[in-house]
PDB file of C-alpha atoms in Angstrom:
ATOM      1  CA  UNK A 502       5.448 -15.944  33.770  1.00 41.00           C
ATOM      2  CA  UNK A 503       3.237 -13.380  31.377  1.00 41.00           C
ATOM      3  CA  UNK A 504       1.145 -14.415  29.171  1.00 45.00           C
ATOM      4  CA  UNK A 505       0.148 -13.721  26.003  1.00 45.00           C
ATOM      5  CA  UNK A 506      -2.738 -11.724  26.928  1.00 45.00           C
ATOM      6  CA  UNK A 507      -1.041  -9.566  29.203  1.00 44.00           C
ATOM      7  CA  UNK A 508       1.418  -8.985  26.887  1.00 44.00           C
ATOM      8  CA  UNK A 509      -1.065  -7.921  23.718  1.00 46.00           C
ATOM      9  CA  UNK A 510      -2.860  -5.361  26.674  1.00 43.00           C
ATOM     10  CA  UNK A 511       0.167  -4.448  28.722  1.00 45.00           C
ATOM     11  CA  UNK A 512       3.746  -4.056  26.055  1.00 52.00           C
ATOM     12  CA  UNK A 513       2.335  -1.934  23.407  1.00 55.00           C
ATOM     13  CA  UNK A 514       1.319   0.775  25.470  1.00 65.00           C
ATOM     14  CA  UNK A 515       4.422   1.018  27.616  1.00 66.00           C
ATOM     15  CA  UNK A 516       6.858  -0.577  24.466  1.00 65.00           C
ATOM     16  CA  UNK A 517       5.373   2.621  22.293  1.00 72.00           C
ATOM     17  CA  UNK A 518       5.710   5.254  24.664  1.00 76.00           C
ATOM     18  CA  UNK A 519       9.277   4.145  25.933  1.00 78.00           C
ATOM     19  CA  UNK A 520      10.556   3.766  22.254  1.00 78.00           C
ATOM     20  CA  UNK A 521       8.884   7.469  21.342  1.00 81.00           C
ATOM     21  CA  UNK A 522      10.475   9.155  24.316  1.00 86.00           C
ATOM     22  CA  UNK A 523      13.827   7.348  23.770  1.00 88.00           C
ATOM     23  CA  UNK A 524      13.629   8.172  20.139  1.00 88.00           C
ATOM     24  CA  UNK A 525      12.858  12.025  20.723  1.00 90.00           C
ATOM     25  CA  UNK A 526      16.215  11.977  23.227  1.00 92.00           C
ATOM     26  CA  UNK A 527      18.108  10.624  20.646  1.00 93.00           C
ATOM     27  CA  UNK A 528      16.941  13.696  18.106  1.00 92.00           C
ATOM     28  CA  UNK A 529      17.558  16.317  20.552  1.00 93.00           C
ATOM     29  CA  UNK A 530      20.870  14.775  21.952  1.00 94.00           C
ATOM     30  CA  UNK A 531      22.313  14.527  18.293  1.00 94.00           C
ATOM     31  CA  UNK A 532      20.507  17.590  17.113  1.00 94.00           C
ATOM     32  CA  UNK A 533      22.371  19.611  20.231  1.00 93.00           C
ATOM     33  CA  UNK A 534      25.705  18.346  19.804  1.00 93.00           C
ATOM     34  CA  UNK A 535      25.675  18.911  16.182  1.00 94.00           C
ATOM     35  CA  UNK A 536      24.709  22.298  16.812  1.00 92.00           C
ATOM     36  CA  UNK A 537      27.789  22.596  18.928  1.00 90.00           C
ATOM     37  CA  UNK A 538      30.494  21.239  16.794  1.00 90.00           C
ATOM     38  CA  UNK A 539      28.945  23.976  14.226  1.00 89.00           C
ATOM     39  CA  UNK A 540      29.135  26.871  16.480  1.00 88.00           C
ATOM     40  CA  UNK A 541      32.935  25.736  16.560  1.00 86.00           C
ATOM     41  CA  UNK A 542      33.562  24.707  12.760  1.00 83.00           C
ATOM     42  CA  UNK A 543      34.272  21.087  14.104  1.00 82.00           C
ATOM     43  CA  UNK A 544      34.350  19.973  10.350  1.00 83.00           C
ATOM     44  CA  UNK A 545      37.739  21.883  10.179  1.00 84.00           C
ATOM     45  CA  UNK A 546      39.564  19.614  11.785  1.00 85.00           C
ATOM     46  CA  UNK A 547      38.431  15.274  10.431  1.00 87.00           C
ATOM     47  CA  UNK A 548      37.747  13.770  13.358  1.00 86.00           C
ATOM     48  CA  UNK A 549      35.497  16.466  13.898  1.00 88.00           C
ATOM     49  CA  UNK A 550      34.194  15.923  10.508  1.00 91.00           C
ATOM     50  CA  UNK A 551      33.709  11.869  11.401  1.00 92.00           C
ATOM     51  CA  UNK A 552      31.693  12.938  14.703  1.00 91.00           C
ATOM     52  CA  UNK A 553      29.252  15.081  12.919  1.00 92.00           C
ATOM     53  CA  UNK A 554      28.402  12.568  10.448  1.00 93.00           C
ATOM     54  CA  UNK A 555      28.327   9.847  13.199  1.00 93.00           C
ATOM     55  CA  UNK A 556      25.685  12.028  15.289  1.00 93.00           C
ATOM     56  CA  UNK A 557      24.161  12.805  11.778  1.00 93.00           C
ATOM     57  CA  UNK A 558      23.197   9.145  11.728  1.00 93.00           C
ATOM     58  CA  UNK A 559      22.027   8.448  15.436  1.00 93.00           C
ATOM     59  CA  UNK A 560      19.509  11.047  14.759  1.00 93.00           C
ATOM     60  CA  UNK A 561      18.508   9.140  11.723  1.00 90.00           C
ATOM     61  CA  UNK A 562      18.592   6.486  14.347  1.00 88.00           C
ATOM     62  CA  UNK A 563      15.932   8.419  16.485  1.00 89.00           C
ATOM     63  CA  UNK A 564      13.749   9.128  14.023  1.00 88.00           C
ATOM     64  CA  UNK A 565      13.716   5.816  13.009  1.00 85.00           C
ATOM     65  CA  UNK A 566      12.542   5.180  16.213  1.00 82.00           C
ATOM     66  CA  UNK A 567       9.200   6.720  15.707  1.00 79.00           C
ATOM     67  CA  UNK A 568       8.488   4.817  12.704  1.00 81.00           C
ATOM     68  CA  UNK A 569       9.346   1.386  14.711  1.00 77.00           C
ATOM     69  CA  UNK A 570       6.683   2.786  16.959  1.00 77.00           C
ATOM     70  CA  UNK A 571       4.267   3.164  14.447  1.00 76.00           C
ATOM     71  CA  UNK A 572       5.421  -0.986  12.814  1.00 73.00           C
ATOM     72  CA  UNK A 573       4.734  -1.695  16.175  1.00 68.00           C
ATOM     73  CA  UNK A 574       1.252  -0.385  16.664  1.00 69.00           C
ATOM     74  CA  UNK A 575       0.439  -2.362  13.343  1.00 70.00           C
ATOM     75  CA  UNK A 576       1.515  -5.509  14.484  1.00 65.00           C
ATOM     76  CA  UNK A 577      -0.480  -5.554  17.982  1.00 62.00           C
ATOM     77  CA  UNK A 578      -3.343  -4.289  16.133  1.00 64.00           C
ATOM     78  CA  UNK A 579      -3.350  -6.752  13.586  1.00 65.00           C
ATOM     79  CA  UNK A 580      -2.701  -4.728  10.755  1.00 70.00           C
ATOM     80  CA  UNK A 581      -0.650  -4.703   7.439  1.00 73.00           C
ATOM     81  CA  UNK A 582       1.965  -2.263   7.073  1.00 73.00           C
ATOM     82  CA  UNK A 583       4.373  -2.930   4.215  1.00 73.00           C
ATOM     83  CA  UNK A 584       5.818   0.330   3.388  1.00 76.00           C
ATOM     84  CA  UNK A 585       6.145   1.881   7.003  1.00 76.00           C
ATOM     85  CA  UNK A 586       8.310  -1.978   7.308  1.00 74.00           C
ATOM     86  CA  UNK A 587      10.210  -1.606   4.517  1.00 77.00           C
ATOM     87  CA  UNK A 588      11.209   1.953   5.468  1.00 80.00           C
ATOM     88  CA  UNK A 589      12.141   1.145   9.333  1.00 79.00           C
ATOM     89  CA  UNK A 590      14.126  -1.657   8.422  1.00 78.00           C
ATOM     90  CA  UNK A 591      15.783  -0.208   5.533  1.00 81.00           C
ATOM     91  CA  UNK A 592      16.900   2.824   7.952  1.00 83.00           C
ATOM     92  CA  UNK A 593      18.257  -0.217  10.622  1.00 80.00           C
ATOM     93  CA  UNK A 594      20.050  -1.553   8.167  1.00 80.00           C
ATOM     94  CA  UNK A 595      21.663   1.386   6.836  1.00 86.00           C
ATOM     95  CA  UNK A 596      22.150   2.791  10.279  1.00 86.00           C
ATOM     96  CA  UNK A 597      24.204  -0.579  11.377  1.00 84.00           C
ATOM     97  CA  UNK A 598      25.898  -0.375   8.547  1.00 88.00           C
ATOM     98  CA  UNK A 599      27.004   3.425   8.133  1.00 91.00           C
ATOM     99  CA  UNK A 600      27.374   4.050  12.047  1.00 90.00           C
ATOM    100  CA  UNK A 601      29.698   0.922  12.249  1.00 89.00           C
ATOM    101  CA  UNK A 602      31.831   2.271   9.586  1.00 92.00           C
ATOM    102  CA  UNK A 603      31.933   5.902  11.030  1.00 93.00           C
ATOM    103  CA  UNK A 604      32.902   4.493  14.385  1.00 92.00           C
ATOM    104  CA  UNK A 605      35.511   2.480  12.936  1.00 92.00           C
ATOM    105  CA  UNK A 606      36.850   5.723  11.299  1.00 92.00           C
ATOM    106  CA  UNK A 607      36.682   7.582  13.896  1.00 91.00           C
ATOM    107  CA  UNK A 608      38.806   4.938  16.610  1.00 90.00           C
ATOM    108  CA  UNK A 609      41.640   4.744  13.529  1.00 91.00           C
ATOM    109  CA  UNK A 610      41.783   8.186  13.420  1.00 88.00           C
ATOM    110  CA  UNK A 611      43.136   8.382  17.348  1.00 86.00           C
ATOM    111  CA  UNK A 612      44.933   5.767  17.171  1.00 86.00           C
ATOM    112  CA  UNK A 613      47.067   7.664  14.362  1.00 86.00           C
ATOM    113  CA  UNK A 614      46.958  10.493  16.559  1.00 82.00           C
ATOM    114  CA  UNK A 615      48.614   8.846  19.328  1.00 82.00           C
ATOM    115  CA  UNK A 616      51.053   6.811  17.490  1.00 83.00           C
ATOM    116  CA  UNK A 617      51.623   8.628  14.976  1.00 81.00           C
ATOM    117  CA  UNK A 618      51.213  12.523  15.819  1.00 77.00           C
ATOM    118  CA  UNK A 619      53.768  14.182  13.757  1.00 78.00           C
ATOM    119  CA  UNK A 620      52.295  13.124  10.776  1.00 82.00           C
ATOM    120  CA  UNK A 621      49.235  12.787  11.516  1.00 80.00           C
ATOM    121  CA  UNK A 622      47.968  15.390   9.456  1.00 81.00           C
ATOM    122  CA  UNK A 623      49.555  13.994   6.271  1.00 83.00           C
ATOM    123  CA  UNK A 624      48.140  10.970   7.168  1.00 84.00           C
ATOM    124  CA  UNK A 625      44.574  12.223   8.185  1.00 87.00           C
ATOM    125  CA  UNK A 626      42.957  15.267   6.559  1.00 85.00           C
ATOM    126  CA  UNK A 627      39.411  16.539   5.515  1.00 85.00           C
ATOM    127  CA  UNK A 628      40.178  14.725   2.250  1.00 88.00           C
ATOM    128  CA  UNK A 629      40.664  11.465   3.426  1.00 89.00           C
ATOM    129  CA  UNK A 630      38.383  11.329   5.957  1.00 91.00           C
ATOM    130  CA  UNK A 631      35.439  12.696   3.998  1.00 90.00           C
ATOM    131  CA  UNK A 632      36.005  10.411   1.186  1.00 92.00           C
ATOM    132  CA  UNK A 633      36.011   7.445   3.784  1.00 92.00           C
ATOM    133  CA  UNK A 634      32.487   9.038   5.676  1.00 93.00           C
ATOM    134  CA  UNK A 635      31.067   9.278   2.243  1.00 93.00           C
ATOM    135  CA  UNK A 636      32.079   5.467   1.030  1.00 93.00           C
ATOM    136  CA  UNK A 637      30.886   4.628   3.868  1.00 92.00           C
ATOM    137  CA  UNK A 638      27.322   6.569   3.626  1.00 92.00           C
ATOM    138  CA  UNK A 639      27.212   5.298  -0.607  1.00 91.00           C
ATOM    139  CA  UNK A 640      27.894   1.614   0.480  1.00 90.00           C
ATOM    140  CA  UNK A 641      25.302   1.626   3.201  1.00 87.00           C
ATOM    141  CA  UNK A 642      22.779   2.634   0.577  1.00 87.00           C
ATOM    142  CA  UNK A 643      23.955  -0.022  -1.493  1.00 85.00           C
ATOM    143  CA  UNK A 644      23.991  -2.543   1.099  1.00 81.00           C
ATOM    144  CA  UNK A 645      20.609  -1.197   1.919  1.00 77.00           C
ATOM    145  CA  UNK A 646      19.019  -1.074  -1.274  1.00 80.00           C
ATOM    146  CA  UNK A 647      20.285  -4.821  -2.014  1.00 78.00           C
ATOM    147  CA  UNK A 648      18.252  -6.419   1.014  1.00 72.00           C
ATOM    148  CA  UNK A 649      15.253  -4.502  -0.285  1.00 70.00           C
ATOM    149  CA  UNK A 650      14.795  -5.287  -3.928  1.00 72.00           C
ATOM    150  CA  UNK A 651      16.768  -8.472  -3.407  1.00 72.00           C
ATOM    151  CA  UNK A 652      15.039 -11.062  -1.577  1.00 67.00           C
ATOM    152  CA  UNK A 653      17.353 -13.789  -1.985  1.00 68.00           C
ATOM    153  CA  UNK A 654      19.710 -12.106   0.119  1.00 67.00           C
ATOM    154  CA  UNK A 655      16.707 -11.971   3.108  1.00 63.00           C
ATOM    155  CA  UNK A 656      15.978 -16.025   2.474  1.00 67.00           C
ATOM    156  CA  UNK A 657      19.634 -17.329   1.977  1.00 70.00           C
ATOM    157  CA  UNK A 658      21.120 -18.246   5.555  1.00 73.00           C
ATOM    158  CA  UNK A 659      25.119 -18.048   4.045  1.00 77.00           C
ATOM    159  CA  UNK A 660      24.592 -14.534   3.293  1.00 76.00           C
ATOM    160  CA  UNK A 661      22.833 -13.723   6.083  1.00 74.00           C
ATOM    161  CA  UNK A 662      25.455 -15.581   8.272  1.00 76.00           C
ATOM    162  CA  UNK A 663      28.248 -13.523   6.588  1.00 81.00           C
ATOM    163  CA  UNK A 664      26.974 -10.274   7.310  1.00 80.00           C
ATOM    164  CA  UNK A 665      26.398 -11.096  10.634  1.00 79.00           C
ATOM    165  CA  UNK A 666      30.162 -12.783  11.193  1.00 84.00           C
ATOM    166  CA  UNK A 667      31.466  -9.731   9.401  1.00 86.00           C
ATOM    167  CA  UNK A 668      29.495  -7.409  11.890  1.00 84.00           C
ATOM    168  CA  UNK A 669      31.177  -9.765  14.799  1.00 85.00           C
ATOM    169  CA  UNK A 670      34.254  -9.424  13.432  1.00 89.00           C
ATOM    170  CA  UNK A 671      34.300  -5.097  13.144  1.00 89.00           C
ATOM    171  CA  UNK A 672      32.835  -5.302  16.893  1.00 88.00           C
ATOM    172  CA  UNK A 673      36.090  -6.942  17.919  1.00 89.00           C
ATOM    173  CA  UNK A 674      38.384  -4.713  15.839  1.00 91.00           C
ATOM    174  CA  UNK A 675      36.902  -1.293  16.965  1.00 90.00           C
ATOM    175  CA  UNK A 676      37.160  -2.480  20.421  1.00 89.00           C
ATOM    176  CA  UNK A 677      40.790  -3.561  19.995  1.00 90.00           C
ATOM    177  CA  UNK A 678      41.634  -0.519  18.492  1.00 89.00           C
ATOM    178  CA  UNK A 679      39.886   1.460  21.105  1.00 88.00           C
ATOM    179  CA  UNK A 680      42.201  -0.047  23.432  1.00 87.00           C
ATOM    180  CA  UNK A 681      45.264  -0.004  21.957  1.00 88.00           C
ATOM    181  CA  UNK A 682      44.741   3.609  21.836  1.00 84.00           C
ATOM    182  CA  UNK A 683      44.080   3.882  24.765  1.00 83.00           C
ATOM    183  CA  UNK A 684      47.185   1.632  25.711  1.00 83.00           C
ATOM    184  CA  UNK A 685      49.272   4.037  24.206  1.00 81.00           C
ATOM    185  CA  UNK A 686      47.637   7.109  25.315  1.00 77.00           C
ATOM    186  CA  UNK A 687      48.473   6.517  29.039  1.00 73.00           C
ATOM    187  CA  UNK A 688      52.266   5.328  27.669  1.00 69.00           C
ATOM    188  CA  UNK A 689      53.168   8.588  25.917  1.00 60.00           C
ATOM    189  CA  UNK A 690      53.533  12.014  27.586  1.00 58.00           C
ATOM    190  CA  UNK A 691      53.609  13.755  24.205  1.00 56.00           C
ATOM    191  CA  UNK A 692      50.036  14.047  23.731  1.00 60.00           C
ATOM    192  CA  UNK A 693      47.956  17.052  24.699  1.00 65.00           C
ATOM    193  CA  UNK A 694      44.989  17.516  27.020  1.00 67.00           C
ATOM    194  CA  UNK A 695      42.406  17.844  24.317  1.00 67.00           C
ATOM    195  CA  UNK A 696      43.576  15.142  22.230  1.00 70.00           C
ATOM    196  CA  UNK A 697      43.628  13.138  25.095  1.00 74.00           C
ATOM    197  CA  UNK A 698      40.483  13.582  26.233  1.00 77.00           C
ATOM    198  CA  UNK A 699      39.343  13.506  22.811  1.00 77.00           C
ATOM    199  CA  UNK A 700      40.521   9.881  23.066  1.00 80.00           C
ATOM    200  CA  UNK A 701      38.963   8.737  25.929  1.00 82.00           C
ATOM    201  CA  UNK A 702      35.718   9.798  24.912  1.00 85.00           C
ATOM    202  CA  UNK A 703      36.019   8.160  21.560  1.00 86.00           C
ATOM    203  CA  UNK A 704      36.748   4.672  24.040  1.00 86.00           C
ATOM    204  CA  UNK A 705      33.481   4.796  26.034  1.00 88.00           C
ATOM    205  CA  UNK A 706      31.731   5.667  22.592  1.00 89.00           C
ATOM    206  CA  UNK A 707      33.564   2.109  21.045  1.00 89.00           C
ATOM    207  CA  UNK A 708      32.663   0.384  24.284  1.00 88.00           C
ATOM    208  CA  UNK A 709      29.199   1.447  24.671  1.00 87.00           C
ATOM    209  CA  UNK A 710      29.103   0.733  20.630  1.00 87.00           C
ATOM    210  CA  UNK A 711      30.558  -3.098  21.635  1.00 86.00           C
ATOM    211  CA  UNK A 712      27.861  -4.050  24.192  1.00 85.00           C
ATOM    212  CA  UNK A 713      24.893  -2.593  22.944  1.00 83.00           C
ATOM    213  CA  UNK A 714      25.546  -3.693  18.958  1.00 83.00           C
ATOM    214  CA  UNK A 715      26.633  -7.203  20.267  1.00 79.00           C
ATOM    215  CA  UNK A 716      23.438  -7.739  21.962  1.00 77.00           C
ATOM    216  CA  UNK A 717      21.564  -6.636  18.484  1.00 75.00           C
ATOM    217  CA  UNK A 718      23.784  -9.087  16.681  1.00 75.00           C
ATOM    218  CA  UNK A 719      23.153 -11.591  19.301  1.00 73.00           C
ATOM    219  CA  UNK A 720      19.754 -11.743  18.284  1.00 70.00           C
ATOM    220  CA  UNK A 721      20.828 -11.860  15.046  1.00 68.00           C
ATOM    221  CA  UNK A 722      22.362 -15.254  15.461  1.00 70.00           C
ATOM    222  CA  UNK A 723      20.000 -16.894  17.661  1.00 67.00           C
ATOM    223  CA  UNK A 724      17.503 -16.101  14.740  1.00 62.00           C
ATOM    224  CA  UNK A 725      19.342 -18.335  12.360  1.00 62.00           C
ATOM    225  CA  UNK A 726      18.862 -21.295  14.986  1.00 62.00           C
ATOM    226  CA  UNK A 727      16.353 -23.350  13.822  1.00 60.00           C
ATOM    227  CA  UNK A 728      13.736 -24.922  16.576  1.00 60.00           C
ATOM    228  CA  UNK A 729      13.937 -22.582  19.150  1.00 55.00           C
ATOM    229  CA  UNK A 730      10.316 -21.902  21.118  1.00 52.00           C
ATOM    230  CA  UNK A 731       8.567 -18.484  20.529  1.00 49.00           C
ATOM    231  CA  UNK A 732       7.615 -18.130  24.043  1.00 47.00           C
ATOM    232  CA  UNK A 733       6.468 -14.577  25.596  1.00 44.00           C
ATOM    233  CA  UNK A 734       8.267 -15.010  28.818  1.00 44.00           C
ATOM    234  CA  UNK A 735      10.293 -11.639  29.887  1.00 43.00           C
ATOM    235  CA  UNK A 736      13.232 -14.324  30.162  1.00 40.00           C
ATOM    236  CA  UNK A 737      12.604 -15.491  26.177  1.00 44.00           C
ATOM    237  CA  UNK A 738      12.401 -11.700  25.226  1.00 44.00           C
ATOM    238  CA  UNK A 739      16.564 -11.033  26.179  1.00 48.00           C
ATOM    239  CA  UNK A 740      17.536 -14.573  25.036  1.00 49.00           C
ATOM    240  CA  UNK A 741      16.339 -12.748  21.616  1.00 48.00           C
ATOM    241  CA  UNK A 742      13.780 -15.835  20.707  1.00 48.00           C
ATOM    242  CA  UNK A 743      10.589 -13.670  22.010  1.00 50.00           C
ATOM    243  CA  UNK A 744       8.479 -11.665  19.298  1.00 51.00           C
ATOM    244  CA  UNK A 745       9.769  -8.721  20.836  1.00 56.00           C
ATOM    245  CA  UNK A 746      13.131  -9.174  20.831  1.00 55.00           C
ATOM    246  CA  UNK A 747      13.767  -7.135  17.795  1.00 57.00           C
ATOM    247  CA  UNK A 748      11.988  -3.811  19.579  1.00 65.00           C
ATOM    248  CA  UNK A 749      14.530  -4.468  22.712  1.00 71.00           C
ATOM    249  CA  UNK A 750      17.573  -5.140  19.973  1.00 72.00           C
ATOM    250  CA  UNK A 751      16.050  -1.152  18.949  1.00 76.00           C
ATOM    251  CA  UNK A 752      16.207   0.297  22.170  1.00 79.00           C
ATOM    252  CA  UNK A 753      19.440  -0.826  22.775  1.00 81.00           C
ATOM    253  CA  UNK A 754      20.609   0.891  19.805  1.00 84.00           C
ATOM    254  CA  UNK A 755      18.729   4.333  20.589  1.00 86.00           C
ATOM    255  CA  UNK A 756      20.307   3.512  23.986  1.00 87.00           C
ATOM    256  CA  UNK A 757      23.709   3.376  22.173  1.00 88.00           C
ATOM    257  CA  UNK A 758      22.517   6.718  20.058  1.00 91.00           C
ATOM    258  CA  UNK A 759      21.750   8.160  23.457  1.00 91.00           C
ATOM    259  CA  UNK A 760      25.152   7.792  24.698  1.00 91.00           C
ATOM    260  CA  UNK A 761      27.062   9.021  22.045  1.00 91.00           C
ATOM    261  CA  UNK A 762      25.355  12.153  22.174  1.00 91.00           C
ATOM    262  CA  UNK A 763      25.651  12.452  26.467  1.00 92.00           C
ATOM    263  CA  UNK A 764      29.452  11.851  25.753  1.00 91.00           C
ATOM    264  CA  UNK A 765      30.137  14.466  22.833  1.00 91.00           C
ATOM    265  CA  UNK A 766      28.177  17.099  24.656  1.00 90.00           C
ATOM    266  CA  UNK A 767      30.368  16.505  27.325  1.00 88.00           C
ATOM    267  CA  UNK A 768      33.819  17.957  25.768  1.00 87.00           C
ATOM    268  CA  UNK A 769      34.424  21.084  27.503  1.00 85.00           C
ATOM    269  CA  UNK A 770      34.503  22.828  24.285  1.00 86.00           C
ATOM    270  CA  UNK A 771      31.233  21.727  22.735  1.00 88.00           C
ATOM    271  CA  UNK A 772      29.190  22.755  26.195  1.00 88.00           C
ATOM    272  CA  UNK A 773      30.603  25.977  26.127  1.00 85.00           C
ATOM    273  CA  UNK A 774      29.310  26.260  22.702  1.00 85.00           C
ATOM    274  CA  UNK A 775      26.080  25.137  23.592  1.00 87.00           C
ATOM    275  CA  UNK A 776      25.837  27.655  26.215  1.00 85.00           C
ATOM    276  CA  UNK A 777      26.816  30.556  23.854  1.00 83.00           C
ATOM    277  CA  UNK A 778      24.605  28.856  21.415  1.00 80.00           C
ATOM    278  CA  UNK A 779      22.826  32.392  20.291  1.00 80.00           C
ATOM    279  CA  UNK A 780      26.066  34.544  20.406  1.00 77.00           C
ATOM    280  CA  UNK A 781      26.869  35.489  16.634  1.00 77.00           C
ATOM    281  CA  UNK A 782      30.194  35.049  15.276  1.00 75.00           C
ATOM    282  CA  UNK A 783      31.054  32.646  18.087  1.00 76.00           C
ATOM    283  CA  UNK A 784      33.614  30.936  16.262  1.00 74.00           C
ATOM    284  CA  UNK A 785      35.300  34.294  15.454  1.00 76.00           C
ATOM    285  CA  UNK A 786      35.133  35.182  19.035  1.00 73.00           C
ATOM    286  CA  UNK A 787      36.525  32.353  20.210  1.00 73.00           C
ATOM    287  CA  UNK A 788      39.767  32.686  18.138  1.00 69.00           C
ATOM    288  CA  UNK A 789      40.437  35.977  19.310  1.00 68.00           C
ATOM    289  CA  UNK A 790      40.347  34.605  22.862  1.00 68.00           C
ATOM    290  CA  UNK A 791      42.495  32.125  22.072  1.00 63.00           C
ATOM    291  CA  UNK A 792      44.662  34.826  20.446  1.00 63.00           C
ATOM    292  CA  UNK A 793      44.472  37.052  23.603  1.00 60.00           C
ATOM    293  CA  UNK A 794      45.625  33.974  25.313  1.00 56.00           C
ATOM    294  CA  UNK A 795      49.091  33.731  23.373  1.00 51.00           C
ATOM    295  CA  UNK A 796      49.806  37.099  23.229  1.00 55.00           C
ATOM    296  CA  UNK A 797      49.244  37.394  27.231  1.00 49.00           C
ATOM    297  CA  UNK A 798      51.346  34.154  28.040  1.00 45.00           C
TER     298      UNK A 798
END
């Protein structure tokens, strides 16, 4: 068992640090990826578009993460912070919110694209999928916005129970959809390589995204239980009852960040990017190899 004392000498040290270097990953991660779906115009094409404004918000994400650090340092020390708390939890509120949505996009988009390929792209353009990115960035703020200057939405249990059913229930649906795609992905021999893989990579993102989020919103609903004990056991602290179990609900979601950004510099095309990532005109040059390609097959 730890004790209290341990804990006040012992977590902050190792809680900061961890939480620092997982948030600086998380920059760099998103920061290189995005770099790479620029170097290849990725917000031509919309799910492109959707994963550049999903890594767009896990390096909000990271940041974030320095600021917990600094909430954090406040707390052990005994000292009042009231704006850096209002800003971190503002940001983890509009980061659930907006990177939920994105996600959501993003796993109807392939499912369209596997079921529904030849018209997809009536279906799906950069119109319709920016307009959804950008409802879903303006009702984040919104939703953001209203826990701040509202408080009765902070103190009433209904509302707070809604939010976190509703959250529940888009865990289940992006998950079901990410496997219903990929249901009919291994079903249909029409599809291509890239949009296949394209696919798969969007399932690990949703799967990653249903674990680590339903371990944040775990915590979430063992908070509304009235009468649980406080205790600083390690046990307490992943049964989300502990003090700290809101900095472990964070590192799961820079985990979550962390993996999104592993899996999208992955794609063959996006590395290769990377690796060309001072060659001018890449984008140009890379058409006129595909070009080459045609005209030599």
């Amino acid at each position: 068992m730890v004790t209290r004392h341990d804990l006040n000498l012992y977590y902050p040290q190792v809680g900061i640090i961890l939480e620092q270097f997982l948030g600086s990953l998380v920059c760099c991660l998103s920061a290189l990826a995005f770099t790479g779906y620029v170097k290849v115009h990725g917000w031509r094409k919309p799910r492109g578009f959707v994963i550049m404004s999903l890594l767009v918000i896990d390096f909000l994400n990271g940041f974030n993460g320095f600021l917990h650090t600094v909430l954090l340092d406040c707390s052990f020390s005994g000292k009042k912070c009231p704006l850096v708390s209002h800003i971190v939890f503002f940001i983890q509120a509009y980061f659930l919110w907006v990177s939920t949505q994105i996600i959501l996009i993003l796993n109807i988009c392939c499912l369209l694209a596997i079921v529904m390929p030849f018209r997809y792209t009536n279906l799906v353009s950069r119109y319709s999928t920016t307009a959804a990115v950008l409802f879903a960035y303006a009702s984040g703020l919104g939703i953001g916005l209203a826990k701040r200057y509202i408080p009765h939405m902070n103190k009433d249990k209904r509302i707070y129970g809604f939010f976190v059913i509703f959250a529940i229930f888009e865990n289940v649906v992006i998950l079901g959809l990410a496997g219903l795609t990929l249901v009919f992905l291994n079903s249909g021999d029409y599809v291509n390589d890239a949009r296949r893989r394209v696919s798969k990579s969007v399932f690990l993102v949703s799967a990653a995204y249903f674990f680590t989020y339903g371990y944040y919103q775990y915590t979430s609903i063992v908070y509304m239980i009235p009468g649980l004990p406080h205790n600083p056991s390690i046990f307490i602290w992943f049964t989300a009852t502990g003090p700290l179990a809101i900095s472990v609900g964070h590192i799961f979601l820079l985990g979550n960040s962390i993996f999104n950004g592993c899996i999208f510099l992955a794609q063959p095309e996006i590395w290769t990017a990377i690796q060309n990532i001072w060659v001018r005109n890449y984008y140009r040059l890379l058409l006129q190899r595909e070009n080459a390609a045609l005209i030599t097959f």
